[in-house]
Tab-separated table of N, CA and C in Angstrom:
chain	number	residue	atom	x	y	z
A	1	ASP	N	-1.689	78.118	61.592
A	1	ASP	CA	-1.138	76.870	61.092
A	1	ASP	C	0.116	76.541	61.897
A	2	VAL	N	0.361	75.282	62.091
A	2	VAL	CA	1.471	74.824	62.919
A	2	VAL	C	2.162	73.655	62.237
A	3	LEU	N	3.493	73.658	62.254
A	3	LEU	CA	4.267	72.482	61.869
A	3	LEU	C	4.682	71.800	63.163
A	4	VAL	N	4.263	70.548	63.330
A	4	VAL	CA	4.504	69.809	64.564
A	4	VAL	C	5.544	68.727	64.299
A	5	TYR	N	6.697	68.859	64.947
A	5	TYR	CA	7.796	67.919	64.826
A	5	TYR	C	7.739	67.008	66.044
A	6	ALA	N	7.187	65.826	65.862
A	6	ALA	CA	7.062	64.884	66.983
A	6	ALA	C	8.439	64.364	67.371
A	7	ALA	N	8.602	63.980	68.633
A	7	ALA	CA	9.870	63.404	69.081
A	7	ALA	C	10.187	62.179	68.228
A	8	ARG	N	11.405	62.123	67.736
A	8	ARG	CA	11.859	61.009	66.899
A	8	ARG	C	12.519	59.946	67.784
A	9	PRO	N	12.654	58.724	67.273
A	9	PRO	CA	13.364	57.697	68.047
A	9	PRO	C	14.757	58.201	68.439
A	10	GLY	N	15.080	58.054	69.706
A	10	GLY	CA	16.371	58.503	70.198
A	10	GLY	C	16.401	59.958	70.638
A	11	HIS	N	15.293	60.690	70.419
A	11	HIS	CA	15.200	62.083	70.845
A	11	HIS	C	14.074	62.213	71.860
A	12	ARG	N	14.329	62.945	72.894
A	12	ARG	CA	13.363	63.047	73.984
A	12	ARG	C	12.233	64.030	73.677
A	13	TYR	N	12.537	65.094	72.919
A	13	TYR	CA	11.561	66.149	72.727
A	13	TYR	C	11.216	66.341	71.255
A	14	GLY	N	10.040	66.885	71.019
A	14	GLY	CA	9.638	67.319	69.697
A	14	GLY	C	9.770	68.832	69.611
A	15	HIS	N	9.127	69.417	68.621
A	15	HIS	CA	9.202	70.857	68.434
A	15	HIS	C	7.984	71.279	67.614
A	16	ALA	N	7.676	72.544	67.648
A	16	ALA	CA	6.600	73.086	66.817
A	16	ALA	C	6.978	74.499	66.412
A	17	VAL	N	6.636	74.859	65.192
A	17	VAL	CA	6.794	76.237	64.727
A	17	VAL	C	5.432	76.711	64.234
A	18	LEU	N	5.146	77.977	64.457
A	18	LEU	CA	3.877	78.562	64.022
A	18	LEU	C	4.072	79.281	62.698
A	19	VAL	N	3.123	79.137	61.803
A	19	VAL	CA	3.147	79.869	60.534
A	19	VAL	C	2.612	81.267	60.815
A	20	ALA	N	3.494	82.270	60.675
A	20	ALA	CA	3.120	83.652	60.985
A	20	ALA	C	2.541	84.373	59.776
A	21	ASP	N	3.002	84.001	58.573
A	21	ASP	CA	2.530	84.677	57.363
A	21	ASP	C	2.704	83.742	56.181
A	22	VAL	N	1.873	83.909	55.173
A	22	VAL	CA	1.919	83.106	53.951
A	22	VAL	C	1.909	84.053	52.762
A	23	ALA	N	2.809	83.813	51.807
A	23	ALA	CA	2.846	84.595	50.566
A	23	ALA	C	2.672	83.634	49.403
A	24	ARG	N	1.806	84.009	48.473
A	24	ARG	CA	1.547	83.169	47.288
A	24	ARG	C	1.829	83.981	46.034
A	25	ASN	N	2.401	83.311	45.017
A	25	ASN	CA	2.566	84.005	43.740
A	25	ASN	C	1.511	83.521	42.753
A	26	ARG	N	1.469	84.129	41.602
A	26	ARG	CA	0.427	83.800	40.612
A	26	ARG	C	0.573	82.403	40.031
A	27	ARG	N	1.760	81.823	40.137
A	27	ARG	CA	1.991	80.465	39.607
A	27	ARG	C	1.676	79.384	40.630
A	28	GLY	N	1.206	79.786	41.813
A	28	GLY	CA	0.836	78.817	42.838
A	28	GLY	C	1.924	78.521	43.852
A	29	GLY	N	3.068	79.190	43.761
A	29	GLY	CA	4.133	78.993	44.740
A	29	GLY	C	3.738	79.550	46.087
A	30	VAL	N	4.161	78.884	47.127
A	30	VAL	CA	3.831	79.303	48.487
A	30	VAL	C	5.121	79.441	49.296
A	31	MET	N	5.238	80.567	49.994
A	31	MET	CA	6.341	80.810	50.921
A	31	MET	C	5.722	81.092	52.286
A	32	VAL	N	6.375	80.620	53.341
A	32	VAL	CA	5.868	80.855	54.685
A	32	VAL	C	6.950	81.489	55.553
A	33	MET	N	6.500	82.313	56.495
A	33	MET	CA	7.363	82.856	57.542
A	33	MET	C	6.920	82.172	58.828
A	34	VAL	N	7.883	81.622	59.563
A	34	VAL	CA	7.526	80.892	60.774
A	34	VAL	C	8.176	81.530	61.996
A	35	VAL	N	7.537	81.315	63.140
A	35	VAL	CA	8.047	81.802	64.421
A	35	VAL	C	8.098	80.630	65.390
A	36	GLU	N	8.982	80.769	66.396
A	36	GLU	CA	9.105	79.722	67.404
A	36	GLU	C	9.497	80.346	68.726
A	37	GLY	N	9.309	79.597	69.776
A	37	GLY	CA	9.711	80.017	71.102
A	37	GLY	C	10.861	79.175	71.623
A	38	ASN	N	11.028	78.014	71.024
A	38	ASN	CA	12.084	77.068	71.344
A	38	ASN	C	11.903	76.481	72.733
A	39	THR	N	12.884	75.685	73.165
A	39	THR	CA	12.808	74.994	74.444
A	39	THR	C	14.076	75.280	75.218
A	40	PRO	N	14.039	75.716	76.442
A	40	PRO	CA	12.825	75.990	77.200
A	40	PRO	C	12.095	77.197	76.630
A	41	ALA	N	10.826	77.297	76.964
A	41	ALA	CA	9.998	78.373	76.425
A	41	ALA	C	10.631	79.732	76.737
A	42	ARG	N	10.641	80.595	75.730
A	42	ARG	CA	11.154	81.952	75.887
A	42	ARG	C	10.469	82.836	74.868
A	43	GLU	N	10.911	84.065	74.743
A	43	GLU	CA	10.260	84.983	73.814
A	43	GLU	C	10.236	84.411	72.405
A	44	ILE	N	9.115	84.620	71.736
A	44	ILE	CA	8.945	84.123	70.376
A	44	ILE	C	9.789	84.968	69.416
A	45	HIS	N	10.310	84.329	68.363
A	45	HIS	CA	11.111	85.041	67.372
A	45	HIS	C	10.868	84.458	65.987
A	46	VAL	N	11.146	85.259	64.965
A	46	VAL	CA	11.046	84.809	63.580
A	46	VAL	C	12.264	83.945	63.275
A	47	VAL	N	12.028	82.815	62.621
A	47	VAL	CA	13.103	81.884	62.284
A	47	VAL	C	13.791	82.338	60.994
A	48	ARG	N	15.119	82.418	61.015
A	48	ARG	CA	15.887	82.760	59.816
A	48	ARG	C	16.032	81.540	58.923
A	49	ASN	N	16.161	81.773	57.629
A	49	ASN	CA	16.375	80.696	56.670
A	49	ASN	C	17.859	80.671	56.292
A	50	PRO	N	18.671	79.840	56.967
A	50	PRO	CA	20.107	79.824	56.694
A	50	PRO	C	20.461	79.255	55.326
A	51	LEU	N	19.556	78.471	54.725
A	51	LEU	CA	19.825	77.904	53.401
A	51	LEU	C	19.650	78.927	52.295
A	52	HIS	N	18.853	79.963	52.533
A	52	HIS	CA	18.591	81.007	51.539
A	52	HIS	C	18.597	82.375	52.223
A	53	PRO	N	19.799	82.874	52.588
A	53	PRO	CA	19.850	84.137	53.343
A	53	PRO	C	19.279	85.338	52.593
A	54	ILE	N	19.251	85.310	51.268
A	54	ILE	CA	18.702	86.437	50.503
A	54	ILE	C	17.200	86.558	50.734
A	55	ARG	N	16.479	85.430	50.723
A	55	ARG	CA	15.026	85.499	50.917
A	55	ARG	C	14.607	85.231	52.356
A	56	SER	N	15.579	85.062	53.236
A	56	SER	CA	15.264	84.869	54.648
A	56	SER	C	14.409	86.030	55.138
A	57	PRO	N	13.394	85.816	55.932
A	57	PRO	CA	13.034	84.634	56.696
A	57	PRO	C	11.980	83.750	56.024
A	58	TRP	N	11.850	83.806	54.719
A	58	TRP	CA	10.819	83.037	54.009
A	58	TRP	C	11.313	81.643	53.641
A	59	PHE	N	10.426	80.664	53.802
A	59	PHE	CA	10.707	79.275	53.447
A	59	PHE	C	9.724	78.825	52.369
A	60	SER	N	10.226	78.127	51.364
A	60	SER	CA	9.368	77.577	50.321
A	60	SER	C	8.591	76.403	50.884
A	61	LEU	N	7.316	76.342	50.553
A	61	LEU	CA	6.454	75.273	51.053
A	61	LEU	C	5.612	74.764	49.897
A	62	SER	N	5.771	73.499	49.560
A	62	SER	CA	5.030	72.921	48.446
A	62	SER	C	4.504	71.553	48.854
A	63	SER	N	3.278	71.256	48.454
A	63	SER	CA	2.702	69.942	48.767
A	63	SER	C	3.428	68.837	48.009
A	64	ASP	N	4.233	69.202	46.996
A	64	ASP	CA	5.014	68.216	46.239
A	64	ASP	C	6.330	67.864	46.930
A	65	ASP	N	6.740	68.654	47.913
A	65	ASP	CA	7.999	68.413	48.615
A	65	ASP	C	7.911	67.165	49.483
A	66	ASP	N	9.034	66.460	49.568
A	66	ASP	CA	9.107	65.303	50.460
A	66	ASP	C	9.279	65.748	51.906
A	67	VAL	N	10.023	66.852	52.102
A	67	VAL	CA	10.265	67.390	53.440
A	67	VAL	C	10.315	68.914	53.362
A	68	PHE	N	10.116	69.547	54.507
A	68	PHE	CA	10.263	70.993	54.656
A	68	PHE	C	11.403	71.200	55.648
A	69	VAL	N	12.473	71.852	55.226
A	69	VAL	CA	13.612	72.098	56.102
A	69	VAL	C	13.458	73.491	56.688
A	70	ILE	N	13.266	73.543	57.987
A	70	ILE	CA	13.105	74.809	58.693
A	70	ILE	C	14.057	74.785	59.878
A	71	ALA	N	15.074	75.649	59.802
A	71	ALA	CA	16.136	75.716	60.812
A	71	ALA	C	16.759	74.324	60.938
A	72	PRO	N	17.002	73.818	62.147
A	72	PRO	CA	17.627	72.495	62.223
A	72	PRO	C	16.632	71.347	62.094
A	73	PHE	N	15.359	71.660	61.888
A	73	PHE	CA	14.329	70.627	61.862
A	73	PHE	C	13.909	70.301	60.435
A	74	VAL	N	13.627	69.038	60.209
A	74	VAL	CA	13.137	68.570	58.915
A	74	VAL	C	11.728	68.048	59.142
A	75	PHE	N	10.745	68.769	58.607
A	75	PHE	CA	9.344	68.412	58.777
A	75	PHE	C	8.849	67.635	57.556
A	76	CYS	N	7.985	66.677	57.790
A	76	CYS	CA	7.312	65.956	56.706
A	76	CYS	C	5.999	66.671	56.401
A	77	PRO	N	5.519	66.592	55.145
A	77	PRO	CA	4.275	67.294	54.802
A	77	PRO	C	3.095	66.959	55.707
A	78	ASP	N	3.016	65.718	56.204
A	78	ASP	CA	1.880	65.361	57.060
A	78	ASP	C	1.983	65.967	58.458
A	79	GLU	N	3.089	66.650	58.760
A	79	GLU	CA	3.238	67.296	60.062
A	79	GLU	C	2.716	68.732	60.055
A	80	LEU	N	2.214	69.192	58.911
A	80	LEU	CA	1.589	70.510	58.840
A	80	LEU	C	0.144	70.366	59.311
A	81	LYS	N	-0.159	71.016	60.389
A	81	LYS	CA	-1.509	70.986	60.948
A	81	LYS	C	-2.144	72.339	60.655
A	82	THR	N	-3.255	72.323	59.959
A	82	THR	CA	-3.861	73.574	59.528
A	82	THR	C	-5.377	73.510	59.642
A	83	TRP	N	-5.958	74.668	59.712
A	83	TRP	CA	-7.415	74.781	59.739
A	83	TRP	C	-7.942	75.281	58.407
A	84	LYS	N	-7.027	75.547	57.474
A	84	LYS	CA	-7.413	75.968	56.125
A	84	LYS	C	-6.356	75.471	55.155
A	85	SER	N	-6.687	75.406	53.907
A	85	SER	CA	-5.776	74.909	52.892
A	85	SER	C	-4.726	75.960	52.550
A	86	LEU	N	-3.478	75.532	52.326
A	86	LEU	CA	-2.411	76.429	51.886
A	86	LEU	C	-2.417	76.589	50.369
A	87	LYS	N	-3.299	75.877	49.689
A	87	LYS	CA	-3.322	75.948	48.223
A	87	LYS	C	-4.121	77.116	47.739
């Protein structure tokens, strides 16, 4: 699964992060661990969650969310490209 951040107006480049792992709880909550290589391309690394350092590197992911905040990027739900359902 990939979150694709297309170049926004006024920005030259986009970005993408790969979903490395998915954790689900019994109530239907979903957390994801993402990795990136950044630009310019370099070794891939796990992205830290600066908003929640206790549960870092996990990010909450819900289809009810308006946006997904991952590192300095704000992804919209329609930017999640997947070959299977996260539900």
